[in-house]
XYZ file of C-alpha atoms in Angstrom:
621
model
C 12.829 19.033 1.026
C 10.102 20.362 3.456
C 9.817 20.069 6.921
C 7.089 18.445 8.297
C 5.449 18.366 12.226
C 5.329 15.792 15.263
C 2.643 12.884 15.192
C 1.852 12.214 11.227
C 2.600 10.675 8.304
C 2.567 12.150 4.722
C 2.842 10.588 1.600
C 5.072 11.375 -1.137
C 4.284 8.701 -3.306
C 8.064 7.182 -2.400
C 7.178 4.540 -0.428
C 8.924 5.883 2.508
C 8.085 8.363 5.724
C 9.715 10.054 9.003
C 8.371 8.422 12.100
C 8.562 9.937 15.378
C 9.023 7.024 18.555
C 6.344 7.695 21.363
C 2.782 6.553 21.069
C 0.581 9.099 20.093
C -2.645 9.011 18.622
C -2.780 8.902 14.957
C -2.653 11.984 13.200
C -3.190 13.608 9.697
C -0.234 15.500 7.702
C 0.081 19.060 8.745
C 2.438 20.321 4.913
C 3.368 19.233 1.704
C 7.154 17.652 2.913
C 8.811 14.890 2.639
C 6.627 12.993 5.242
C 8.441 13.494 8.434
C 6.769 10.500 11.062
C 7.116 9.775 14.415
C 6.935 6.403 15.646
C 4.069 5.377 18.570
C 4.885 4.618 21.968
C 2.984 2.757 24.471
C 0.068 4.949 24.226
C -3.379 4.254 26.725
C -6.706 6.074 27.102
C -7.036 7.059 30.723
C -11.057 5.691 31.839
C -11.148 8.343 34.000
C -10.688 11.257 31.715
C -13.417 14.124 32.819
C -12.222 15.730 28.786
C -14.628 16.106 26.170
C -13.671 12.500 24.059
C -13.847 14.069 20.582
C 29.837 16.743 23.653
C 32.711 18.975 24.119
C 33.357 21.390 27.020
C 30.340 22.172 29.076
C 27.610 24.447 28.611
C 26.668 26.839 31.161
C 27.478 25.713 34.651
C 30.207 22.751 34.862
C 27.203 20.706 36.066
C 26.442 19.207 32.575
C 28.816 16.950 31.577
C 29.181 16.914 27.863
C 32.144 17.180 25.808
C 31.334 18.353 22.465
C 29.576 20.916 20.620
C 29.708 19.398 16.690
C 26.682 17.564 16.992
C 23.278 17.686 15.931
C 20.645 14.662 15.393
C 17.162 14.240 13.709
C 15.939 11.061 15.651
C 12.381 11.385 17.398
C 12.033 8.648 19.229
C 9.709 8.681 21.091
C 6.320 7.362 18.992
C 3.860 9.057 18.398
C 1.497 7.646 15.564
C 0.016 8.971 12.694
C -3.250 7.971 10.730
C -1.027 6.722 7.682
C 1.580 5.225 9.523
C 0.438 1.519 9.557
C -1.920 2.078 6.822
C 0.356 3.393 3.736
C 2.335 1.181 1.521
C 3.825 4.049 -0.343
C 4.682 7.035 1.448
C 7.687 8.471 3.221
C 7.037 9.457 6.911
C 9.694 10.575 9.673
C 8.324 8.776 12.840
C 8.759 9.205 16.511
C 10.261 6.570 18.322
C 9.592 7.165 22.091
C 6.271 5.966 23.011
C 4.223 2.855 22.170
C 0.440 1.767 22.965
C -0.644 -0.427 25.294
C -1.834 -3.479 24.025
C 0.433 -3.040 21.200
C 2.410 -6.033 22.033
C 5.182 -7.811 20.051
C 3.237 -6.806 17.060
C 3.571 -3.486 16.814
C 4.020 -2.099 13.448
C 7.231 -0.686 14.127
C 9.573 -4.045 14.161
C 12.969 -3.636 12.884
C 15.295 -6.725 11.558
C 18.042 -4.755 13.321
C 18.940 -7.359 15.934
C 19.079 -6.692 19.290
C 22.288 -6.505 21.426
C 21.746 -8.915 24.593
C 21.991 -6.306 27.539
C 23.979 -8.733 29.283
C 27.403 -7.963 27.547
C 27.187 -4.744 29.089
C 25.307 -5.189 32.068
C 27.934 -3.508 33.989
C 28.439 -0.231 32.125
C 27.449 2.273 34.294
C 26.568 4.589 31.798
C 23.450 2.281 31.267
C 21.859 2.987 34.708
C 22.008 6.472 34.012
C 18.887 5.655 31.651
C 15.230 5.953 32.963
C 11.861 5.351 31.742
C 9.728 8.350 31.502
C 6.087 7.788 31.687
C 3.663 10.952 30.449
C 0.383 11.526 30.487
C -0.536 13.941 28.037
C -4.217 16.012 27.676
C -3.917 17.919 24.347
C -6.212 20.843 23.821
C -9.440 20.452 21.322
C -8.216 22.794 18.830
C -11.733 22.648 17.010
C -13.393 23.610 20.647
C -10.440 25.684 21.806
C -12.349 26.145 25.225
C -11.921 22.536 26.383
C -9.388 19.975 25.998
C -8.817 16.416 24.488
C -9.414 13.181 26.248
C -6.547 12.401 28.677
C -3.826 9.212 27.023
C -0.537 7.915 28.436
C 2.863 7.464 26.129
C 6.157 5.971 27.521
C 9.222 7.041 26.361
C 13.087 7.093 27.571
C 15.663 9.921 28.967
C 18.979 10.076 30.603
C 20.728 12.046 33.189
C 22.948 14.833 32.966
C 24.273 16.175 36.756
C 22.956 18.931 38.358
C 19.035 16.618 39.220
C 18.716 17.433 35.421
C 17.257 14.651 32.508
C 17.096 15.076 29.118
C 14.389 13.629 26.759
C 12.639 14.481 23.693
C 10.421 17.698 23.999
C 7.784 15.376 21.965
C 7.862 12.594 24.978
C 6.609 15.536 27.315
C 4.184 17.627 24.844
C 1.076 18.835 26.382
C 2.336 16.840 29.762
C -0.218 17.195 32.752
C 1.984 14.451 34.363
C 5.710 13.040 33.508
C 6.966 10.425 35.802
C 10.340 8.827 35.762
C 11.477 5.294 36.943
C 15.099 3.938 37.498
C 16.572 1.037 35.977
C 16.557 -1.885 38.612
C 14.104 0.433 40.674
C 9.914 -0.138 40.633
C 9.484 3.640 42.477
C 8.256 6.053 40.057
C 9.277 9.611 40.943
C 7.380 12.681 39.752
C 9.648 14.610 37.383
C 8.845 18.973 36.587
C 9.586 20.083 32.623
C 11.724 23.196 32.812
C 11.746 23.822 29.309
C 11.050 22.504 26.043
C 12.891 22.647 22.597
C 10.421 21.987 19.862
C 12.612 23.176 16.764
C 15.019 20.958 18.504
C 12.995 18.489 20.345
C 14.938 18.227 23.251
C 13.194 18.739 26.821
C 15.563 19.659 30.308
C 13.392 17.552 33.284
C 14.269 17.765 37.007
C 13.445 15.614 40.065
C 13.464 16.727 43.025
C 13.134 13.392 45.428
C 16.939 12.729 46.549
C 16.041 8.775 46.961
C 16.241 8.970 42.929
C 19.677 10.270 42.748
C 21.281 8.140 45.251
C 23.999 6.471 43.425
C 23.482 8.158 40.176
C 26.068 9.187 38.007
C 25.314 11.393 34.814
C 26.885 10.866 31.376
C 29.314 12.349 29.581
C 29.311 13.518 26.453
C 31.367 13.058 23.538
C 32.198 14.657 20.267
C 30.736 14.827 16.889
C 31.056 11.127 15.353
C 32.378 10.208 12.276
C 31.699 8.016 9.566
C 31.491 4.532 10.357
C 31.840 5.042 13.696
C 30.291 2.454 16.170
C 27.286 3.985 17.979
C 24.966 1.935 20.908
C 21.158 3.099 21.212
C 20.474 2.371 24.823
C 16.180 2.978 26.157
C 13.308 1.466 26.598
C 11.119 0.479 23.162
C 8.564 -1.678 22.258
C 8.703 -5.764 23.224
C 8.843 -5.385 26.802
C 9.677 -3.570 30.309
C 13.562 -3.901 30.602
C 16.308 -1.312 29.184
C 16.887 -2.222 25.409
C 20.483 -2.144 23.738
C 21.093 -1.333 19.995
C 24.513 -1.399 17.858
C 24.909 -0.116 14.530
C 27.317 2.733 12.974
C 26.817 6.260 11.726
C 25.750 6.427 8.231
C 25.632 9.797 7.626
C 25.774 13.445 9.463
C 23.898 16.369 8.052
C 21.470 18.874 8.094
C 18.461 17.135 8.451
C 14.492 17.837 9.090
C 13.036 17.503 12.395
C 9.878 16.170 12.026
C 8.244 17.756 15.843
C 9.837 21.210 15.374
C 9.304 21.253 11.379
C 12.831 22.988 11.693
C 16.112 21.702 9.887
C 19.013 21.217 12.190
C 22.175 18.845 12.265
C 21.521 15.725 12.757
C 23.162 12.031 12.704
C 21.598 9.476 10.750
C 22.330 5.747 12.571
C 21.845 2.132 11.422
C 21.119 0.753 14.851
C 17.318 0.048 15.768
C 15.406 2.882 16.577
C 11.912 1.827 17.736
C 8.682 3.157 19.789
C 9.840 4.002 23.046
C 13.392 5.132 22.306
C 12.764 8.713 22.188
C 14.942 10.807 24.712
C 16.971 7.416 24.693
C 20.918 8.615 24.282
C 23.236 6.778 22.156
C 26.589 5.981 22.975
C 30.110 5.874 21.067
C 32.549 2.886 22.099
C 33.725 5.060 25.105
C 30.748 5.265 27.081
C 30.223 8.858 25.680
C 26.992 10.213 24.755
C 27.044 11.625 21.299
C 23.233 12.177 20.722
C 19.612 11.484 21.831
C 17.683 9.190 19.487
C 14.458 10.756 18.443
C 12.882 9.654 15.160
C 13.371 7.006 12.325
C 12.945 6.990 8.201
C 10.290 4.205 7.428
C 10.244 2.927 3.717
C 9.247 -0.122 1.446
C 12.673 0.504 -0.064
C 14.875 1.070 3.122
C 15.472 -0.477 6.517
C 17.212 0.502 9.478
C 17.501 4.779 9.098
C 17.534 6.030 12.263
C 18.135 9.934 13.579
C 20.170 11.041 16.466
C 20.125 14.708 17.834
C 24.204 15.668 18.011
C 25.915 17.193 21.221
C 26.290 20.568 19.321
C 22.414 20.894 19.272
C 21.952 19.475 22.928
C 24.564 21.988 24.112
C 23.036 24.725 22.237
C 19.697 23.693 23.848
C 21.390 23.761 27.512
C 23.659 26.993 26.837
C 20.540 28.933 25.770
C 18.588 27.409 28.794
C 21.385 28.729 30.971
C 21.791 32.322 29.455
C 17.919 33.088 29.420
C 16.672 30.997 32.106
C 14.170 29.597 29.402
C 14.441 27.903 26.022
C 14.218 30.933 23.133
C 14.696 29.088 20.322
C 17.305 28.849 17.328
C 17.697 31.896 15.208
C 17.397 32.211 11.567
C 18.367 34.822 8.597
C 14.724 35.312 7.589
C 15.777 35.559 3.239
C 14.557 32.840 0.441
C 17.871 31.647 -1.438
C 18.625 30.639 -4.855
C 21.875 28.550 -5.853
C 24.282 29.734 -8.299
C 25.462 26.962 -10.064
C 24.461 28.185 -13.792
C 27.993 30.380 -14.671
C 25.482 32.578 -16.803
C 23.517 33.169 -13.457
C 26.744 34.579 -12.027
C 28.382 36.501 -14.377
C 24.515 38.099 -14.884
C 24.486 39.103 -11.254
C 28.508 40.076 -11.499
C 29.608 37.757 -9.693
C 33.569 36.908 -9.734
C 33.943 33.381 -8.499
C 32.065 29.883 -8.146
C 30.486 30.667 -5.110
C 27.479 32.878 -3.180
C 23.062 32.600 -2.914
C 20.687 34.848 -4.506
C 18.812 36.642 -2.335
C 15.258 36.383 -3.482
C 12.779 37.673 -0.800
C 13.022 38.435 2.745
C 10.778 38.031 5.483
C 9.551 41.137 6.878
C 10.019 40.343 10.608
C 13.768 39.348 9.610
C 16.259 42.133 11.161
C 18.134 41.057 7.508
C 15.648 43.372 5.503
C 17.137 46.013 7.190
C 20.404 45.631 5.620
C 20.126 43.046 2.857
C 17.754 43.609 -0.265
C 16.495 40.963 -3.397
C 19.319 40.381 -5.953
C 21.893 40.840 -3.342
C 24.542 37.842 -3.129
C 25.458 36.448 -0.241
C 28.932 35.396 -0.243
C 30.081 34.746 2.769
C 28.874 34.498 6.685
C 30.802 35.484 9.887
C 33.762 35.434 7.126
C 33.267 31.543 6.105
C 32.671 31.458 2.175
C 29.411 29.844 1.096
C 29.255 27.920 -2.371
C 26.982 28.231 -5.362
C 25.225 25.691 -3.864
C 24.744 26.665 -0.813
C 27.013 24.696 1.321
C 29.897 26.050 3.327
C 33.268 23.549 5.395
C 32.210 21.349 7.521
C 35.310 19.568 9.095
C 38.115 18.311 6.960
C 36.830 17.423 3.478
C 33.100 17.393 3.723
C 30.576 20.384 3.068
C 27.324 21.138 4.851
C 24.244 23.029 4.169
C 24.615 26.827 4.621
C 22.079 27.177 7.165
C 24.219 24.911 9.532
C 26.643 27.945 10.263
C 23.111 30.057 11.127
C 21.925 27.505 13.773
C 25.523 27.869 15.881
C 24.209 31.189 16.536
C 21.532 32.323 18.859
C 18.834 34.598 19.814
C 20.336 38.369 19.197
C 23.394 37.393 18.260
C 25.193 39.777 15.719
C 26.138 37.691 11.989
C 28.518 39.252 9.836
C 27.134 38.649 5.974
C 29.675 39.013 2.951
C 27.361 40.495 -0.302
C 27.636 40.988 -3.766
C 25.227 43.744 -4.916
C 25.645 45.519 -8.295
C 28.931 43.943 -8.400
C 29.878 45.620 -5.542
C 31.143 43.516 -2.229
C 29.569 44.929 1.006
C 29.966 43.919 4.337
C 26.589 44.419 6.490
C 25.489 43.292 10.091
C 22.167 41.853 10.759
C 20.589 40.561 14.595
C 19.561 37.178 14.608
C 16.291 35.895 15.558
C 13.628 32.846 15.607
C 11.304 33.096 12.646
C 7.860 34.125 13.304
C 4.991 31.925 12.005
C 2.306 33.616 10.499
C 1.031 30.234 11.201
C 2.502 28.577 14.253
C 3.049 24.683 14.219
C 2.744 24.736 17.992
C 0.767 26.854 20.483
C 2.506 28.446 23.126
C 1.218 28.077 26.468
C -1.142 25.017 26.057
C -4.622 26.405 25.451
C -5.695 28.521 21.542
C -6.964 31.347 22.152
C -11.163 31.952 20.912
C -13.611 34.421 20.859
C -16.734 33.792 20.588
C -19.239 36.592 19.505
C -23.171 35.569 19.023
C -22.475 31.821 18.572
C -19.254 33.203 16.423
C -16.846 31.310 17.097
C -12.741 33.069 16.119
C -9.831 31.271 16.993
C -6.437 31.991 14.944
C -5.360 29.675 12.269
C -2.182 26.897 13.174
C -1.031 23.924 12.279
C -2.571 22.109 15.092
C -6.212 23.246 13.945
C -5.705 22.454 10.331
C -4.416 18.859 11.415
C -7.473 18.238 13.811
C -9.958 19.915 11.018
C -8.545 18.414 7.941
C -7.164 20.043 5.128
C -10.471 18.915 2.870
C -12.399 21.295 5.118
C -9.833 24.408 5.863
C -10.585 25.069 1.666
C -7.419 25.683 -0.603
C -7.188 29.432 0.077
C -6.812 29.308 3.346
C -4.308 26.508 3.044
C -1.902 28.333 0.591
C -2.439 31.284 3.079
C -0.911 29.680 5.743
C 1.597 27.724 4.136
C 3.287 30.013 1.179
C 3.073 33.564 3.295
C 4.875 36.252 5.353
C 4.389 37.640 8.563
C 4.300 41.210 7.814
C 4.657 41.911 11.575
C 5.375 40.047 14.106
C 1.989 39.367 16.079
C -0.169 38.951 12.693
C -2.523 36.161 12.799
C -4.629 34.501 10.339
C -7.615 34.603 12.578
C -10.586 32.540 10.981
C -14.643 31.824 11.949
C -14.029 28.250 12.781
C -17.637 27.813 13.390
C -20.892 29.088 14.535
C -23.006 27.545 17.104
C -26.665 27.929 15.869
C -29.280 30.608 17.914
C -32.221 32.912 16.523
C -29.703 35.580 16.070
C -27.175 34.453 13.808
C -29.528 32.869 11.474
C -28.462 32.534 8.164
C -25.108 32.109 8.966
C -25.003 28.441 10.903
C -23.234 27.009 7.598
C -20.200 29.278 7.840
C -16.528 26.991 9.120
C -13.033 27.834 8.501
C -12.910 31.280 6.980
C -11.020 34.158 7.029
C -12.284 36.824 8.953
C -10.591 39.989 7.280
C -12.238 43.104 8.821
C -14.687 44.307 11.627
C -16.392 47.487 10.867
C -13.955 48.582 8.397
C -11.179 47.952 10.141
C -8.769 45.531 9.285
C -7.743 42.808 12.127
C -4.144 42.195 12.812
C -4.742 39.108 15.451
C -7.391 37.426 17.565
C -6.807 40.604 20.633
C -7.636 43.001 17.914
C -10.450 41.468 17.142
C -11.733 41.619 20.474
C -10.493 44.677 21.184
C -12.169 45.992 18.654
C -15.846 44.040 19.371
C -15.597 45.369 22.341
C -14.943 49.142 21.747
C -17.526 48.609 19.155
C -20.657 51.478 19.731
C -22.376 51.403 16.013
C -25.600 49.658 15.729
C -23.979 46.618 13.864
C -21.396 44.951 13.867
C -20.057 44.165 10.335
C -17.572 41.499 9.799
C -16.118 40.973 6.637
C -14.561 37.875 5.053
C -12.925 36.865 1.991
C -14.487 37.869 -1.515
C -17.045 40.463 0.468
C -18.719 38.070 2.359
C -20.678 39.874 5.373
C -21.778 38.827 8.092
C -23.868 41.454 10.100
C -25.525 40.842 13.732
C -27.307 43.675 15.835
C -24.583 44.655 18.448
C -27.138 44.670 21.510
C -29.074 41.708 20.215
C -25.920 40.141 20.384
C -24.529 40.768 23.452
C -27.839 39.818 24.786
C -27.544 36.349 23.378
C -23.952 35.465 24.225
C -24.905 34.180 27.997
C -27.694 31.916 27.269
C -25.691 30.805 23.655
C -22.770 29.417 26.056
C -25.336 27.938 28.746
C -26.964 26.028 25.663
C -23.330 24.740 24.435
C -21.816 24.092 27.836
C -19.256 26.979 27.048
C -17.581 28.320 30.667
C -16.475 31.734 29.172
C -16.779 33.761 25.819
C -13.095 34.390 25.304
C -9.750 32.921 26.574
C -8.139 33.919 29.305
C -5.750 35.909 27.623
C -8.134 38.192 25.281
C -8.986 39.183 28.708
C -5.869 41.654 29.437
C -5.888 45.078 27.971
C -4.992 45.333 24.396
C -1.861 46.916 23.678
C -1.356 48.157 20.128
C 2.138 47.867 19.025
C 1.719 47.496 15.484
C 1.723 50.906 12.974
C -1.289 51.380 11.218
C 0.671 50.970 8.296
C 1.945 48.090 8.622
C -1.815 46.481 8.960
C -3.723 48.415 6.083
C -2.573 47.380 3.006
C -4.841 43.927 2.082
C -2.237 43.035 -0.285
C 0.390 42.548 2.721
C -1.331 40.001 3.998
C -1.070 36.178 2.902
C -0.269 36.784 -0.766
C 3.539 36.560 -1.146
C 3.910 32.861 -2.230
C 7.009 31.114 -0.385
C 7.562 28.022 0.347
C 8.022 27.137 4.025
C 10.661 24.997 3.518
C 14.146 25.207 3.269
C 13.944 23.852 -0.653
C 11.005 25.727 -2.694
C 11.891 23.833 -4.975
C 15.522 22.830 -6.063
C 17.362 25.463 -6.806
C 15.851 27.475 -3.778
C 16.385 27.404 0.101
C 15.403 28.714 3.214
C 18.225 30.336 5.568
């Protein structure tokens, strides 16, 4: 199964989708997956917008009060919408469930014939008033005009308290937040509330508030450990169908590795029965104890199922806080970096020597992986940090049930040391490998808010991501590119596909005003590693021309003074405040070897599929 990103809904031809829960506006599919959706939230238009419109023990400090680290959910709830989330009667979609539109109503698209628990039953929990509204308004940049941003819109979603003036929420509720605001239960004050870091493979966000009027009387949950089976669980936040806190029962159905649909990233999740809907994102959900066990975060919609809902386990929260705590920032979950083949055929095994029912075929590694090091294709991996994995993939997950492989890889983190057990020529090895995030030769989100652009005679460069091809549309990114981004390697970490998005017409780039979405290979002879290169090498540029090359030896050629000379009055024509980003504007530092950056064949041309299943037989580690 592939992952899939925040705020869309692809079709499979299944009838069903993964829906995140804040309101969003519609978007298109970003890959080929198993549509991962995230239900809408109460999503408005600000009038005023000046845009262009186009657990276990604790973690860290004893401050967080969870109990348990054997949990990890899938649930986006907080809703954002996609274009086919309403509109397709057979396709499968993971959807958001945090934040809904306003004006939406009762009639939302979203209902569920999960019935509602009256509130009243439990109106004295505590644990309920440590639930707020969050309300966010979000201003997205304009990835097709990377020098301005999106028209200004408003999603609602919910969150929970922890200890320590800390809230957790889903890192979707808060993305591209220029405001987040929080509001008690029982309380009409709205108090401003800062994002100190954001999960997106996890989609978990840490808030603070710093007014102590909003703590008075709080007290933070607890959490509680990994669920079971059939055990009871209560969704408690603030959805669709009107202002007051919300209460949900249903039991746990299931708890596996699962895809997050906002980080396109596979992670442990639970999968619920209760009703998940718009506005529940960074809602927690409760076991009969009063313990949080998980933060609700996305739903499975289908024409032939009802009622799937995702939680995000206390394992992965914890794992979100305890890296938080060690780094003083959010660095992500680590990965092994190697495309893996099951060995269930016996023929398979006794081919590759090897002895028992068990181990994964190695059959590529990523480049940027520390594993390539140490590891090579046709090696067996039969074991990790001395756990045995099966011909299948799987490895022990509590008493009698088995779990994905890559479950055991996402308990580590960043620079952590893994211990793999490999069969290779028959031979078992023991080797060591560093652990660390995956780099993205395409990214599915951009660090740091703004894309970076250059813009060179009415040339307009930006690097290729996920957020561009969604906003541009896949029709009109061409097929090359596509399989480019979505089948290939980094070769080094800071490679970039970096494309001509467009060209803003003047005298001096006549000929060329047609020219959108292609790959920009080489200036001058020179291949170009990213978008700094680029300018970097621009400006160090002193020949008469400057020659850029694209796919299939298509040039495009511009006088270098003529140029220069037209790049002030080409950004007064098209309301452009600057040529570059502000970040092509520090010196370029070259840290890549020329070898690594020479050979064309390195780059974009080693078909793998960005999912954890290639297809079956294969997965991603």
């Amino acid at each position: 199964m592939a992952a899939a990103t925040c705020c869309f809904s692809a079709g499979t031809g299944t009838g069903s989708s993964f829906s995140f829960l804040t309101s969003h506006r519609p978007s298109t599919s970003l890959r080929p997956s198993p549509s991962l959706f995230i239900p809408k939230a109460v999503h408005q238009k600000s009038p005023s917008s000046p845009h262009h419109p186009p657990s276990q023990k604790a973690v860290g400090k004893q401050n967080f009060i969870w109990r348990s680290k054997d949990e990890r959910s899938l649930a986006n709830k907080d809703g954002r919408s996609s274009k086919n989330e309403t509109g397709q009667s057979k396709s499968t979609a993971f959807k958001f469930s945090g934040l809904q539109r306003k004006g939406s109503g009762k009639g939302a698209p979203f209902e569920s014939k999960e019935p509602q628990v009256e509130t009243g039953i439990i109106d004295d929990a505590t644990f309920l008033n440590a639930v707020v509204k969050v309300f966010c308004t979000h201003t997205a940049p304009d990835y097709s005009l990377p020098w301005q941003k999106q028209r200004q819109f408003a999603s609602t979603g919910s969150a929970f308290m922890i200890g320590d003036g800390k809230l957790l929420t889903n890192a979707h509720c808060v993305e591209h937040g220029t405001q987040v605001k929080v509001k008690r239960r029982g309380d009409d004050t709205k108090y401003v509330a800062k994002v100190l870091a954001r999960g997106v493979e996890c989609d978990i966000a840490l808030l603070s508030v710093e007014s102590k009027d909003f703590w008075k009387g709080a007290e933070p949950l607890r959490f509680g450990h990994l669920p079971h089976l059939q055990d009871a669980v209560t969704v408690v936040g603030y959805p669709l169908g009107g202002d007051t806190i919300s209460v949900t029962k249903g039991v746990v159905s299931r708890v596996e590795v699962t895809s997050y649909a906002h980080g396109s990233s596979e992670l442990l999740g639970i999968q619920i029965d209760a009703a998940i809907n718009p506005g529940n994102s960074g809602g927690p959900a409760f076991n009969d104890d009063g313990e949080c066990i998980g933060v609700a975060f996305q739903v499975y919609r289908s024409d032939d199922v009802e009622n799937i809902g995702y939680v995000i386990p206390t394992t992965v929260v914890s794992h979100f806080l305890e890296d938080y705590e060690r780094n003083g920032k959010y660095s992500g979950f680590p990965c092994l970096g190697v495309l893996l083949q099951k060995l269930e055929n016996p023929a398979l095994r006794a081919c590759l020597r090897v002895p028992s029912n068990e181990g994964v075929l190695v059959r590529k590694i990523e480049p940027t992986s520390d594993v390539s090091n140490v590891v090579k294709e046709g090696d067996v991996i039969v074991s990790f940090d001395g756990v045995r994995v099966g011909c299948e993939g799987t490895v022990p997950f509590r008493s009698s049930e088995r779990i994905a492989f890559r479950y055991l890889i996402s308990q580590k983190f960043t620079g952590d040391v893994a211990e793999l057990g490999i069969i290779r020529a028959g031979e078992f090895l023991k080797v060591q490998a560093v652990l660390k995030p995956r780099v993205h030769l395409v990214p599915y989100h951009i660090e740091g808010g703004q894309p970076s652009y250059l813009i060179v005679a009415g040339l307009v460069f930006t690097p290729l991501s996920e957020p561009l091809i969604e906003e541009e549309c896949e029709d009109t990114i061409g097929l090359k590119l596509l399989i480019k981004a979505r089948y290939s390697f980094a070769k080094f970490e800071g490679e970039q596909i970096v494309i001509l998005s467009q060209v803003l017409a003047n005298e001096v780039n006549i000929g060329y005003e047609d020219l959108s979405n292609e790959q920009v290979l080489k200036l001058n002879g020179t291949r170009i590693k990213n978008i700094h290169h680029l300018a970097h090498l621009v400006d160090s540029c002193k020949d008469k021309y400057l020659v850029f090359e694209f796919e299939d030896n298509f040039l495009v050629v511009l006088e270098r003074e003529a140029a220069s000379s037209a790049s002030s009055s080409i950004l007064i024509d098209y309301g452009i405040p600057a040529e570059r980003s502000s970040d092509l504007l520090e010196p370029y530092v070259d840290s890549i070897g020329p070898d690594e950056a020479t050979d064309q064949h390195e780059f974009g041309d080693s078909p793998v599929s960005n999912s954890e299943f290639g297809y079956d037989g294969l997965l991603w580690a």
